[in-house]
Each structure stands twice: as structure tokens, then as C-alpha cells.
Amino acid sequence: MNTHSKLMGGLFILALIPTAIWATQAKIQATNNSEDGGISVISQSVFSQSQPDFSWIYVQQDGEMTIGAGHSDDWEQLERQGNPYHADYLWVKTAGTPYVITDPAIVAQIKTAIMPMQQQGEKMQAIGEQLQQKGNAINSQTQQLLLNVTTDKEDPKIQAEIDSLSASMDVLDQQMNELSKVHESLSNTAEKQIASLAQAAIKAGTALKTP
């Protein structure tokens, strides 16, 4: 490979890295916790897209919001108020009205419903972290490759390592795509169960309206 080809190849790989990382982060938003609030938002399922007036957030006893689907303002409000109920609960909003469900029996069913989705999300996060690491490694190697080009130094070992990292990223990306499809299906199933349980609780009067 001549220096011109090497330079163009390095620049092309370098240009792709931010896109690859952005795509990875988008896919693993289901499990990507913030440093300060531990917030995780699941990707939009078919069900949630068909029910734009229905939002939900599962809050643990310690106030950590582990999973849910809804507007960021709702997450921020719940984060600010902590957990005044001192138990795991489900926050839901339907037709613009927010409710809290603290009944232990219903909360247990909610927890069971979301568990497969959370476990799948953890698998996605692990793959996403590997993709991030390999993307960073490619970035570092590409920077060195470009530096060598400017000084007219040939280094086929670096190009070979970049090619190897790129190939392994392709494999991980395929795994991520497959996991994403399963996660979407699990999310759809879980949200249907959550909506059904929430509506039943509201009808029965066991869901409390909140400000």
C-alpha cells in the first residue's frame, strides 16, 4: 500500500469512528446509566410508539430510576423528588394524568415483566463497551498512521491492526443488531403487560394520582 492510499484509508476510518460510536450509544441507551442519577431509558418499542400518551418509569426503593419510557422532563422531576414512598414503585402517565402504583403485588408483576428486557439490555451494554474500546483503539492507531504518513514512514503493522480491529467491530456490530431486535421484541411484550397492569390498577383505584 502506498502512502497516498494509506492516508486516504486512515482518513476514511477516522471519519467513520464517530458515526460508529454514535450508533452504538443509540443502541445501548436502554442500559446506559447516567453518572449522577442512574437513569436508563429503553428504546422506543412498537407498543410505545403506538401509545404516545402512555409513559412509565420503574423507580427503586433507593430512588434510582432503572428503566422506563417517557419524556425527559418526567425523569428529571422524579429524580429531583427522590423516592417519598420508600419502596419500589411504578410511575405512569396516561392521557396526561400521572399516577403512582405502590401495591407490592402489582409492583412484583411489573418487576417480573421488565426483567427479561433488562437482562437483554445488559448484554447490549457489554457489546457496546467492547465496540467503544475498539473504536478508541482504531482512533489511536489511525492517528499514528497519519503521523507516519506525514513523516514518510511506512508501517504495515499499524494498518494490519486497524484492519483487524475494524473486522472485529463488524462482528460485534452484527451481534448488537441481533440483540437489538430481541430487545425490541421483549420491550414490546413488557410494555403491553405494564400498560395492562397500570390500567387495571387505575380502574381499581389502587393507582394514586400525583401532582
JSON list of C-alpha atoms in Angstrom, two decimals:
[
{"chain": "A", "resi": 1, "resn": "MET", "atom": "CA", "xyz": [0.00, 0.00, 0.00]},
{"chain": "A", "resi": 2, "resn": "ASN", "atom": "CA", "xyz": [1.48, 3.37, -0.97]},
{"chain": "A", "resi": 3, "resn": "THR", "atom": "CA", "xyz": [1.46, 6.40, 1.32]},
{"chain": "A", "resi": 4, "resn": "HIS", "atom": "CA", "xyz": [-1.40, 8.07, -0.55]},
{"chain": "A", "resi": 5, "resn": "SER", "atom": "CA", "xyz": [-3.64, 5.01, -0.24]},
{"chain": "A", "resi": 6, "resn": "LYS", "atom": "CA", "xyz": [-2.69, 4.63, 3.39]},
{"chain": "A", "resi": 7, "resn": "LEU", "atom": "CA", "xyz": [-3.53, 8.25, 4.11]},
{"chain": "A", "resi": 8, "resn": "MET", "atom": "CA", "xyz": [-6.92, 8.02, 2.41]},
{"chain": "A", "resi": 9, "resn": "GLY", "atom": "CA", "xyz": [-7.72, 4.77, 4.17]},
{"chain": "A", "resi": 10, "resn": "GLY", "atom": "CA", "xyz": [-6.74, 6.22, 7.52]},
{"chain": "A", "resi": 11, "resn": "LEU", "atom": "CA", "xyz": [-8.82, 9.32, 6.99]},
{"chain": "A", "resi": 12, "resn": "PHE", "atom": "CA", "xyz": [-11.81, 7.22, 5.93]},
{"chain": "A", "resi": 13, "resn": "ILE", "atom": "CA", "xyz": [-11.60, 5.04, 9.04]},
{"chain": "A", "resi": 14, "resn": "LEU", "atom": "CA", "xyz": [-11.13, 8.08, 11.24]},
{"chain": "A", "resi": 15, "resn": "ALA", "atom": "CA", "xyz": [-14.23, 9.67, 9.73]},
{"chain": "A", "resi": 16, "resn": "LEU", "atom": "CA", "xyz": [-16.30, 6.56, 10.42]},
{"chain": "A", "resi": 17, "resn": "ILE", "atom": "CA", "xyz": [-15.39, 6.23, 14.09]},
{"chain": "A", "resi": 18, "resn": "PRO", "atom": "CA", "xyz": [-17.73, 8.95, 15.47]},
{"chain": "A", "resi": 19, "resn": "THR", "atom": "CA", "xyz": [-20.61, 7.53, 13.42]},
{"chain": "A", "resi": 20, "resn": "ALA", "atom": "CA", "xyz": [-19.98, 4.01, 14.68]},
{"chain": "A", "resi": 21, "resn": "ILE", "atom": "CA", "xyz": [-19.77, 5.15, 18.28]},
{"chain": "A", "resi": 22, "resn": "TRP", "atom": "CA", "xyz": [-22.92, 7.26, 17.96]},
{"chain": "A", "resi": 23, "resn": "ALA", "atom": "CA", "xyz": [-24.82, 4.29, 16.53]},
{"chain": "A", "resi": 24, "resn": "THR", "atom": "CA", "xyz": [-23.57, 2.09, 19.35]},
{"chain": "A", "resi": 25, "resn": "GLN", "atom": "CA", "xyz": [-24.60, 4.60, 22.01]},
{"chain": "A", "resi": 26, "resn": "ALA", "atom": "CA", "xyz": [-28.04, 4.89, 20.45]},
{"chain": "A", "resi": 27, "resn": "LYS", "atom": "CA", "xyz": [-28.49, 1.14, 20.56]},
{"chain": "A", "resi": 28, "resn": "ILE", "atom": "CA", "xyz": [-27.40, 0.77, 24.18]},
{"chain": "A", "resi": 29, "resn": "GLN", "atom": "CA", "xyz": [-29.39, 3.68, 25.58]},
{"chain": "A", "resi": 30, "resn": "ALA", "atom": "CA", "xyz": [-31.54, 1.03, 27.23]},
{"chain": "A", "resi": 31, "resn": "THR", "atom": "CA", "xyz": [-28.79, 0.41, 29.73]},
{"chain": "A", "resi": 32, "resn": "ASN", "atom": "CA", "xyz": [-26.56, 3.45, 29.61]},
{"chain": "A", "resi": 33, "resn": "ASN", "atom": "CA", "xyz": [-26.79, 4.87, 33.15]},
{"chain": "A", "resi": 34, "resn": "SER", "atom": "CA", "xyz": [-26.00, 8.49, 33.88]},
{"chain": "A", "resi": 35, "resn": "GLU", "atom": "CA", "xyz": [-23.26, 9.07, 36.46]},
{"chain": "A", "resi": 36, "resn": "ASP", "atom": "CA", "xyz": [-25.42, 11.21, 38.72]},
{"chain": "A", "resi": 37, "resn": "GLY", "atom": "CA", "xyz": [-28.87, 9.70, 38.54]},
{"chain": "A", "resi": 38, "resn": "GLY", "atom": "CA", "xyz": [-28.58, 6.14, 37.27]},
{"chain": "A", "resi": 39, "resn": "ILE", "atom": "CA", "xyz": [-31.24, 6.84, 34.67]},
{"chain": "A", "resi": 40, "resn": "SER", "atom": "CA", "xyz": [-31.84, 4.34, 31.89]},
{"chain": "A", "resi": 41, "resn": "VAL", "atom": "CA", "xyz": [-34.36, 4.86, 29.11]},
{"chain": "A", "resi": 42, "resn": "ILE", "atom": "CA", "xyz": [-35.45, 1.96, 26.98]},
{"chain": "A", "resi": 43, "resn": "SER", "atom": "CA", "xyz": [-35.55, 2.34, 23.24]},
{"chain": "A", "resi": 44, "resn": "GLN", "atom": "CA", "xyz": [-38.95, 3.04, 21.78]},
{"chain": "A", "resi": 45, "resn": "SER", "atom": "CA", "xyz": [-40.85, -0.21, 21.20]},
{"chain": "A", "resi": 46, "resn": "VAL", "atom": "CA", "xyz": [-43.63, -0.72, 18.69]},
{"chain": "A", "resi": 47, "resn": "PHE", "atom": "CA", "xyz": [-46.11, -0.52, 21.56]},
{"chain": "A", "resi": 48, "resn": "SER", "atom": "CA", "xyz": [-44.80, 2.76, 22.97]},
{"chain": "A", "resi": 49, "resn": "GLN", "atom": "CA", "xyz": [-44.83, 4.32, 19.52]},
{"chain": "A", "resi": 50, "resn": "SER", "atom": "CA", "xyz": [-48.48, 3.31, 19.12]},
{"chain": "A", "resi": 51, "resn": "GLN", "atom": "CA", "xyz": [-49.32, 4.68, 22.59]},
{"chain": "A", "resi": 52, "resn": "PRO", "atom": "CA", "xyz": [-47.73, 8.17, 22.69]},
{"chain": "A", "resi": 53, "resn": "ASP", "atom": "CA", "xyz": [-49.98, 9.20, 25.62]},
{"chain": "A", "resi": 54, "resn": "PHE", "atom": "CA", "xyz": [-48.67, 6.41, 27.85]},
{"chain": "A", "resi": 55, "resn": "SER", "atom": "CA", "xyz": [-45.38, 6.78, 29.75]},
{"chain": "A", "resi": 56, "resn": "TRP", "atom": "CA", "xyz": [-43.90, 4.76, 32.59]},
{"chain": "A", "resi": 57, "resn": "ILE", "atom": "CA", "xyz": [-40.87, 4.70, 34.86]},
{"chain": "A", "resi": 58, "resn": "TYR", "atom": "CA", "xyz": [-39.88, 2.00, 37.34]},
{"chain": "A", "resi": 59, "resn": "VAL", "atom": "CA", "xyz": [-38.37, 3.51, 40.49]},
{"chain": "A", "resi": 60, "resn": "GLN", "atom": "CA", "xyz": [-36.45, 1.51, 43.07]},
{"chain": "A", "resi": 61, "resn": "GLN", "atom": "CA", "xyz": [-36.61, 2.00, 46.83]},
{"chain": "A", "resi": 62, "resn": "ASP", "atom": "CA", "xyz": [-33.35, 3.97, 46.82]},
{"chain": "A", "resi": 63, "resn": "GLY", "atom": "CA", "xyz": [-34.79, 6.39, 44.27]},
{"chain": "A", "resi": 64, "resn": "GLU", "atom": "CA", "xyz": [-32.87, 5.04, 41.31]},
{"chain": "A", "resi": 65, "resn": "MET", "atom": "CA", "xyz": [-34.91, 5.06, 38.11]},
{"chain": "A", "resi": 66, "resn": "THR", "atom": "CA", "xyz": [-33.79, 1.88, 36.42]},
{"chain": "A", "resi": 67, "resn": "ILE", "atom": "CA", "xyz": [-35.89, 1.66, 33.30]},
{"chain": "A", "resi": 68, "resn": "GLY", "atom": "CA", "xyz": [-38.87, 3.21, 31.53]},
{"chain": "A", "resi": 69, "resn": "ALA", "atom": "CA", "xyz": [-40.14, 5.13, 28.54]},
{"chain": "A", "resi": 70, "resn": "GLY", "atom": "CA", "xyz": [-41.27, 8.72, 28.54]},
{"chain": "A", "resi": 71, "resn": "HIS", "atom": "CA", "xyz": [-40.38, 12.37, 28.26]},
{"chain": "A", "resi": 72, "resn": "SER", "atom": "CA", "xyz": [-37.09, 13.52, 29.77]},
{"chain": "A", "resi": 73, "resn": "ASP", "atom": "CA", "xyz": [-38.93, 16.13, 31.88]},
{"chain": "A", "resi": 74, "resn": "ASP", "atom": "CA", "xyz": [-40.69, 13.31, 33.73]},
{"chain": "A", "resi": 75, "resn": "TRP", "atom": "CA", "xyz": [-37.40, 11.60, 34.51]},
{"chain": "A", "resi": 76, "resn": "GLU", "atom": "CA", "xyz": [-35.92, 14.85, 35.77]},
{"chain": "A", "resi": 77, "resn": "GLN", "atom": "CA", "xyz": [-38.91, 15.55, 38.01]},
{"chain": "A", "resi": 78, "resn": "LEU", "atom": "CA", "xyz": [-38.80, 12.09, 39.58]},
{"chain": "A", "resi": 79, "resn": "GLU", "atom": "CA", "xyz": [-35.06, 12.36, 40.05]},
{"chain": "A", "resi": 80, "resn": "ARG", "atom": "CA", "xyz": [-35.44, 15.65, 41.91]},
{"chain": "A", "resi": 81, "resn": "GLN", "atom": "CA", "xyz": [-38.11, 14.34, 44.27]},
{"chain": "A", "resi": 82, "resn": "GLY", "atom": "CA", "xyz": [-36.28, 11.12, 45.14]},
{"chain": "A", "resi": 83, "resn": "ASN", "atom": "CA", "xyz": [-38.49, 8.34, 46.47]},
{"chain": "A", "resi": 84, "resn": "PRO", "atom": "CA", "xyz": [-41.02, 9.54, 49.05]},
{"chain": "A", "resi": 85, "resn": "TYR", "atom": "CA", "xyz": [-42.70, 6.12, 49.11]},
{"chain": "A", "resi": 86, "resn": "HIS", "atom": "CA", "xyz": [-39.64, 4.26, 50.45]},
{"chain": "A", "resi": 87, "resn": "ALA", "atom": "CA", "xyz": [-40.43, 1.22, 48.29]},
{"chain": "A", "resi": 88, "resn": "ASP", "atom": "CA", "xyz": [-40.17, 0.16, 44.67]},
{"chain": "A", "resi": 89, "resn": "TYR", "atom": "CA", "xyz": [-43.00, 1.71, 42.68]},
{"chain": "A", "resi": 90, "resn": "LEU", "atom": "CA", "xyz": [-44.24, 2.31, 39.15]},
{"chain": "A", "resi": 91, "resn": "TRP", "atom": "CA", "xyz": [-44.87, 5.83, 37.91]},
{"chain": "A", "resi": 92, "resn": "VAL", "atom": "CA", "xyz": [-47.19, 6.05, 34.92]},
{"chain": "A", "resi": 93, "resn": "LYS", "atom": "CA", "xyz": [-48.77, 8.84, 32.93]},
{"chain": "A", "resi": 94, "resn": "THR", "atom": "CA", "xyz": [-51.76, 8.21, 30.73]},
{"chain": "A", "resi": 95, "resn": "ALA", "atom": "CA", "xyz": [-53.77, 10.85, 28.87]},
{"chain": "A", "resi": 96, "resn": "GLY", "atom": "CA", "xyz": [-51.69, 13.49, 30.65]},
{"chain": "A", "resi": 97, "resn": "THR", "atom": "CA", "xyz": [-52.51, 12.30, 34.17]},
{"chain": "A", "resi": 98, "resn": "PRO", "atom": "CA", "xyz": [-49.67, 10.89, 36.31]},
{"chain": "A", "resi": 99, "resn": "TYR", "atom": "CA", "xyz": [-50.20, 8.01, 38.74]},
{"chain": "A", "resi": 100, "resn": "VAL", "atom": "CA", "xyz": [-48.08, 6.08, 41.21]},
{"chain": "A", "resi": 101, "resn": "ILE", "atom": "CA", "xyz": [-48.54, 2.37, 41.85]},
{"chain": "A", "resi": 102, "resn": "THR", "atom": "CA", "xyz": [-47.01, 1.10, 45.09]},
{"chain": "A", "resi": 103, "resn": "ASP", "atom": "CA", "xyz": [-49.08, -2.06, 45.65]},
{"chain": "A", "resi": 104, "resn": "PRO", "atom": "CA", "xyz": [-46.41, -4.75, 46.30]},
{"chain": "A", "resi": 105, "resn": "ALA", "atom": "CA", "xyz": [-48.28, -7.42, 44.35]},
{"chain": "A", "resi": 106, "resn": "ILE", "atom": "CA", "xyz": [-48.57, -5.26, 41.24]},
{"chain": "A", "resi": 107, "resn": "VAL", "atom": "CA", "xyz": [-45.01, -3.97, 41.58]},
{"chain": "A", "resi": 108, "resn": "ALA", "atom": "CA", "xyz": [-43.78, -7.58, 41.75]},
{"chain": "A", "resi": 109, "resn": "GLN", "atom": "CA", "xyz": [-45.57, -8.34, 38.49]},
{"chain": "A", "resi": 110, "resn": "ILE", "atom": "CA", "xyz": [-44.05, -5.24, 36.91]},
{"chain": "A", "resi": 111, "resn": "LYS", "atom": "CA", "xyz": [-40.58, -6.30, 38.03]},
{"chain": "A", "resi": 112, "resn": "THR", "atom": "CA", "xyz": [-41.09, -9.76, 36.54]},
{"chain": "A", "resi": 113, "resn": "ALA", "atom": "CA", "xyz": [-42.30, -8.23, 33.26]},
{"chain": "A", "resi": 114, "resn": "ILE", "atom": "CA", "xyz": [-39.29, -5.98, 32.80]},
{"chain": "A", "resi": 115, "resn": "MET", "atom": "CA", "xyz": [-36.61, -8.45, 33.93]},
{"chain": "A", "resi": 116, "resn": "PRO", "atom": "CA", "xyz": [-36.03, -10.13, 30.50]},
{"chain": "A", "resi": 117, "resn": "MET", "atom": "CA", "xyz": [-35.77, -6.71, 28.89]},
{"chain": "A", "resi": 118, "resn": "GLN", "atom": "CA", "xyz": [-33.23, -5.55, 31.47]},
{"chain": "A", "resi": 119, "resn": "GLN", "atom": "CA", "xyz": [-31.13, -8.70, 31.09]},
{"chain": "A", "resi": 120, "resn": "GLN", "atom": "CA", "xyz": [-31.07, -8.24, 27.33]},
{"chain": "A", "resi": 121, "resn": "GLY", "atom": "CA", "xyz": [-30.08, -4.62, 27.83]},
{"chain": "A", "resi": 122, "resn": "GLU", "atom": "CA", "xyz": [-27.13, -5.70, 29.96]},
{"chain": "A", "resi": 123, "resn": "LYS", "atom": "CA", "xyz": [-25.91, -7.91, 27.12]},
{"chain": "A", "resi": 124, "resn": "MET", "atom": "CA", "xyz": [-26.21, -4.96, 24.73]},
{"chain": "A", "resi": 125, "resn": "GLN", "atom": "CA", "xyz": [-24.27, -2.74, 27.10]},
{"chain": "A", "resi": 126, "resn": "ALA", "atom": "CA", "xyz": [-21.42, -5.26, 27.28]},
{"chain": "A", "resi": 127, "resn": "ILE", "atom": "CA", "xyz": [-21.19, -5.40, 23.48]},
{"chain": "A", "resi": 128, "resn": "GLY", "atom": "CA", "xyz": [-21.42, -1.62, 23.29]},
{"chain": "A", "resi": 129, "resn": "GLU", "atom": "CA", "xyz": [-18.50, -1.22, 25.68]},
{"chain": "A", "resi": 130, "resn": "GLN", "atom": "CA", "xyz": [-16.39, -3.54, 23.53]},
{"chain": "A", "resi": 131, "resn": "LEU", "atom": "CA", "xyz": [-17.29, -1.53, 20.43]},
{"chain": "A", "resi": 132, "resn": "GLN", "atom": "CA", "xyz": [-16.33, 1.68, 22.22]},
{"chain": "A", "resi": 133, "resn": "GLN", "atom": "CA", "xyz": [-12.97, 0.25, 23.25]},
{"chain": "A", "resi": 134, "resn": "LYS", "atom": "CA", "xyz": [-12.17, -1.00, 19.76]},
{"chain": "A", "resi": 135, "resn": "GLY", "atom": "CA", "xyz": [-13.29, 2.30, 18.25]},
{"chain": "A", "resi": 136, "resn": "ASN", "atom": "CA", "xyz": [-10.92, 4.14, 20.57]},
{"chain": "A", "resi": 137, "resn": "ALA", "atom": "CA", "xyz": [-8.11, 1.75, 19.61]},
{"chain": "A", "resi": 138, "resn": "ILE", "atom": "CA", "xyz": [-8.75, 2.35, 15.91]},
{"chain": "A", "resi": 139, "resn": "ASN", "atom": "CA", "xyz": [-8.75, 6.09, 16.52]},
{"chain": "A", "resi": 140, "resn": "SER", "atom": "CA", "xyz": [-5.39, 5.87, 18.28]},
{"chain": "A", "resi": 141, "resn": "GLN", "atom": "CA", "xyz": [-3.84, 3.65, 15.60]},
{"chain": "A", "resi": 142, "resn": "THR", "atom": "CA", "xyz": [-5.18, 5.85, 12.81]},
{"chain": "A", "resi": 143, "resn": "GLN", "atom": "CA", "xyz": [-3.66, 8.94, 14.41]},
{"chain": "A", "resi": 144, "resn": "GLN", "atom": "CA", "xyz": [-0.31, 7.14, 14.47]},
{"chain": "A", "resi": 145, "resn": "LEU", "atom": "CA", "xyz": [-0.79, 6.03, 10.87]},
{"chain": "A", "resi": 146, "resn": "LEU", "atom": "CA", "xyz": [-1.43, 9.59, 9.74]},
{"chain": "A", "resi": 147, "resn": "LEU", "atom": "CA", "xyz": [1.59, 10.80, 11.69]},
{"chain": "A", "resi": 148, "resn": "ASN", "atom": "CA", "xyz": [3.74, 8.20, 9.95]},
{"chain": "A", "resi": 149, "resn": "VAL", "atom": "CA", "xyz": [2.42, 9.28, 6.57]},
{"chain": "A", "resi": 150, "resn": "THR", "atom": "CA", "xyz": [3.40, 12.88, 7.21]},
{"chain": "A", "resi": 151, "resn": "THR", "atom": "CA", "xyz": [6.94, 11.72, 8.00]},
{"chain": "A", "resi": 152, "resn": "ASP", "atom": "CA", "xyz": [7.05, 9.29, 5.06]},
{"chain": "A", "resi": 153, "resn": "LYS", "atom": "CA", "xyz": [7.30, 6.27, 7.34]},
{"chain": "A", "resi": 154, "resn": "GLU", "atom": "CA", "xyz": [5.69, 3.04, 6.16]},
{"chain": "A", "resi": 155, "resn": "ASP", "atom": "CA", "xyz": [4.21, 0.85, 8.91]},
{"chain": "A", "resi": 156, "resn": "PRO", "atom": "CA", "xyz": [2.14, -2.04, 7.56]},
{"chain": "A", "resi": 157, "resn": "LYS", "atom": "CA", "xyz": [1.73, -3.42, 11.08]},
{"chain": "A", "resi": 158, "resn": "ILE", "atom": "CA", "xyz": [-0.43, -0.47, 12.11]},
{"chain": "A", "resi": 159, "resn": "GLN", "atom": "CA", "xyz": [-2.61, -0.80, 9.02]},
{"chain": "A", "resi": 160, "resn": "ALA", "atom": "CA", "xyz": [-2.97, -4.53, 9.69]},
{"chain": "A", "resi": 161, "resn": "GLU", "atom": "CA", "xyz": [-4.04, -3.85, 13.27]},
{"chain": "A", "resi": 162, "resn": "ILE", "atom": "CA", "xyz": [-6.58, -1.28, 12.10]},
{"chain": "A", "resi": 163, "resn": "ASP", "atom": "CA", "xyz": [-7.98, -3.77, 9.61]},
{"chain": "A", "resi": 164, "resn": "SER", "atom": "CA", "xyz": [-8.20, -6.43, 12.33]},
{"chain": "A", "resi": 165, "resn": "LEU", "atom": "CA", "xyz": [-9.95, -4.06, 14.74]},
{"chain": "A", "resi": 166, "resn": "SER", "atom": "CA", "xyz": [-12.37, -2.99, 12.02]},
{"chain": "A", "resi": 167, "resn": "ALA", "atom": "CA", "xyz": [-13.23, -6.60, 11.24]},
{"chain": "A", "resi": 168, "resn": "SER", "atom": "CA", "xyz": [-13.88, -7.40, 14.90]},
{"chain": "A", "resi": 169, "resn": "MET", "atom": "CA", "xyz": [-16.07, -4.28, 15.16]},
{"chain": "A", "resi": 170, "resn": "ASP", "atom": "CA", "xyz": [-18.13, -5.55, 12.22]},
{"chain": "A", "resi": 171, "resn": "VAL", "atom": "CA", "xyz": [-18.70, -8.82, 14.09]},
{"chain": "A", "resi": 172, "resn": "LEU", "atom": "CA", "xyz": [-19.68, -7.02, 17.29]},
{"chain": "A", "resi": 173, "resn": "ASP", "atom": "CA", "xyz": [-21.97, -4.68, 15.37]},
{"chain": "A", "resi": 174, "resn": "GLN", "atom": "CA", "xyz": [-23.78, -7.67, 13.89]},
{"chain": "A", "resi": 175, "resn": "GLN", "atom": "CA", "xyz": [-24.19, -9.12, 17.37]},
{"chain": "A", "resi": 176, "resn": "MET", "atom": "CA", "xyz": [-25.52, -5.77, 18.56]},
{"chain": "A", "resi": 177, "resn": "ASN", "atom": "CA", "xyz": [-28.06, -5.69, 15.73]},
{"chain": "A", "resi": 178, "resn": "GLU", "atom": "CA", "xyz": [-29.31, -9.16, 16.66]},
{"chain": "A", "resi": 179, "resn": "LEU", "atom": "CA", "xyz": [-29.53, -8.27, 20.34]},
{"chain": "A", "resi": 180, "resn": "SER", "atom": "CA", "xyz": [-31.39, -5.06, 19.45]},
{"chain": "A", "resi": 181, "resn": "LYS", "atom": "CA", "xyz": [-34.06, -6.99, 17.57]},
{"chain": "A", "resi": 182, "resn": "VAL", "atom": "CA", "xyz": [-34.62, -9.29, 20.53]},
{"chain": "A", "resi": 183, "resn": "HIS", "atom": "CA", "xyz": [-34.64, -6.33, 22.93]},
{"chain": "A", "resi": 184, "resn": "GLU", "atom": "CA", "xyz": [-37.27, -4.56, 20.86]},
{"chain": "A", "resi": 185, "resn": "SER", "atom": "CA", "xyz": [-39.49, -7.63, 20.98]},
{"chain": "A", "resi": 186, "resn": "LEU", "atom": "CA", "xyz": [-39.00, -8.01, 24.74]},
{"chain": "A", "resi": 187, "resn": "SER", "atom": "CA", "xyz": [-39.69, -4.29, 25.24]},
{"chain": "A", "resi": 188, "resn": "ASN", "atom": "CA", "xyz": [-42.91, -4.52, 23.27]},
{"chain": "A", "resi": 189, "resn": "THR", "atom": "CA", "xyz": [-44.11, -7.51, 25.31]},
{"chain": "A", "resi": 190, "resn": "ALA", "atom": "CA", "xyz": [-43.14, -5.92, 28.63]},
{"chain": "A", "resi": 191, "resn": "GLU", "atom": "CA", "xyz": [-44.79, -2.59, 27.88]},
{"chain": "A", "resi": 192, "resn": "LYS", "atom": "CA", "xyz": [-48.04, -4.27, 26.92]},
{"chain": "A", "resi": 193, "resn": "GLN", "atom": "CA", "xyz": [-48.02, -6.06, 30.29]},
{"chain": "A", "resi": 194, "resn": "ILE", "atom": "CA", "xyz": [-47.15, -2.86, 32.14]},
{"chain": "A", "resi": 195, "resn": "ALA", "atom": "CA", "xyz": [-49.92, -0.90, 30.42]},
{"chain": "A", "resi": 196, "resn": "SER", "atom": "CA", "xyz": [-52.44, -3.62, 31.20]},
{"chain": "A", "resi": 197, "resn": "LEU", "atom": "CA", "xyz": [-51.44, -3.79, 34.86]},
{"chain": "A", "resi": 198, "resn": "ALA", "atom": "CA", "xyz": [-51.44, 0.00, 35.16]},
{"chain": "A", "resi": 199, "resn": "GLN", "atom": "CA", "xyz": [-54.87, 0.42, 33.58]},
{"chain": "A", "resi": 200, "resn": "ALA", "atom": "CA", "xyz": [-56.28, -2.28, 35.87]},
{"chain": "A", "resi": 201, "resn": "ALA", "atom": "CA", "xyz": [-54.79, -0.54, 38.91]},
{"chain": "A", "resi": 202, "resn": "ILE", "atom": "CA", "xyz": [-56.23, 2.82, 37.83]},
{"chain": "A", "resi": 203, "resn": "LYS", "atom": "CA", "xyz": [-59.64, 1.27, 37.29]},
{"chain": "A", "resi": 204, "resn": "ALA", "atom": "CA", "xyz": [-59.49, -0.49, 40.67]},
{"chain": "A", "resi": 205, "resn": "GLY", "atom": "CA", "xyz": [-58.43, 2.71, 42.44]},
{"chain": "A", "resi": 206, "resn": "THR", "atom": "CA", "xyz": [-55.09, 1.28, 43.66]},
{"chain": "A", "resi": 207, "resn": "ALA", "atom": "CA", "xyz": [-53.12, 3.72, 41.47]},
{"chain": "A", "resi": 208, "resn": "LEU", "atom": "CA", "xyz": [-52.72, 7.09, 43.19]},
{"chain": "A", "resi": 209, "resn": "LYS", "atom": "CA", "xyz": [-52.92, 10.35, 41.25]},
{"chain": "A", "resi": 210, "resn": "THR", "atom": "CA", "xyz": [-49.87, 12.57, 41.73]},
{"chain": "A", "resi": 211, "resn": "PRO", "atom": "CA", "xyz": [-49.34, 16.30, 41.14]}
]
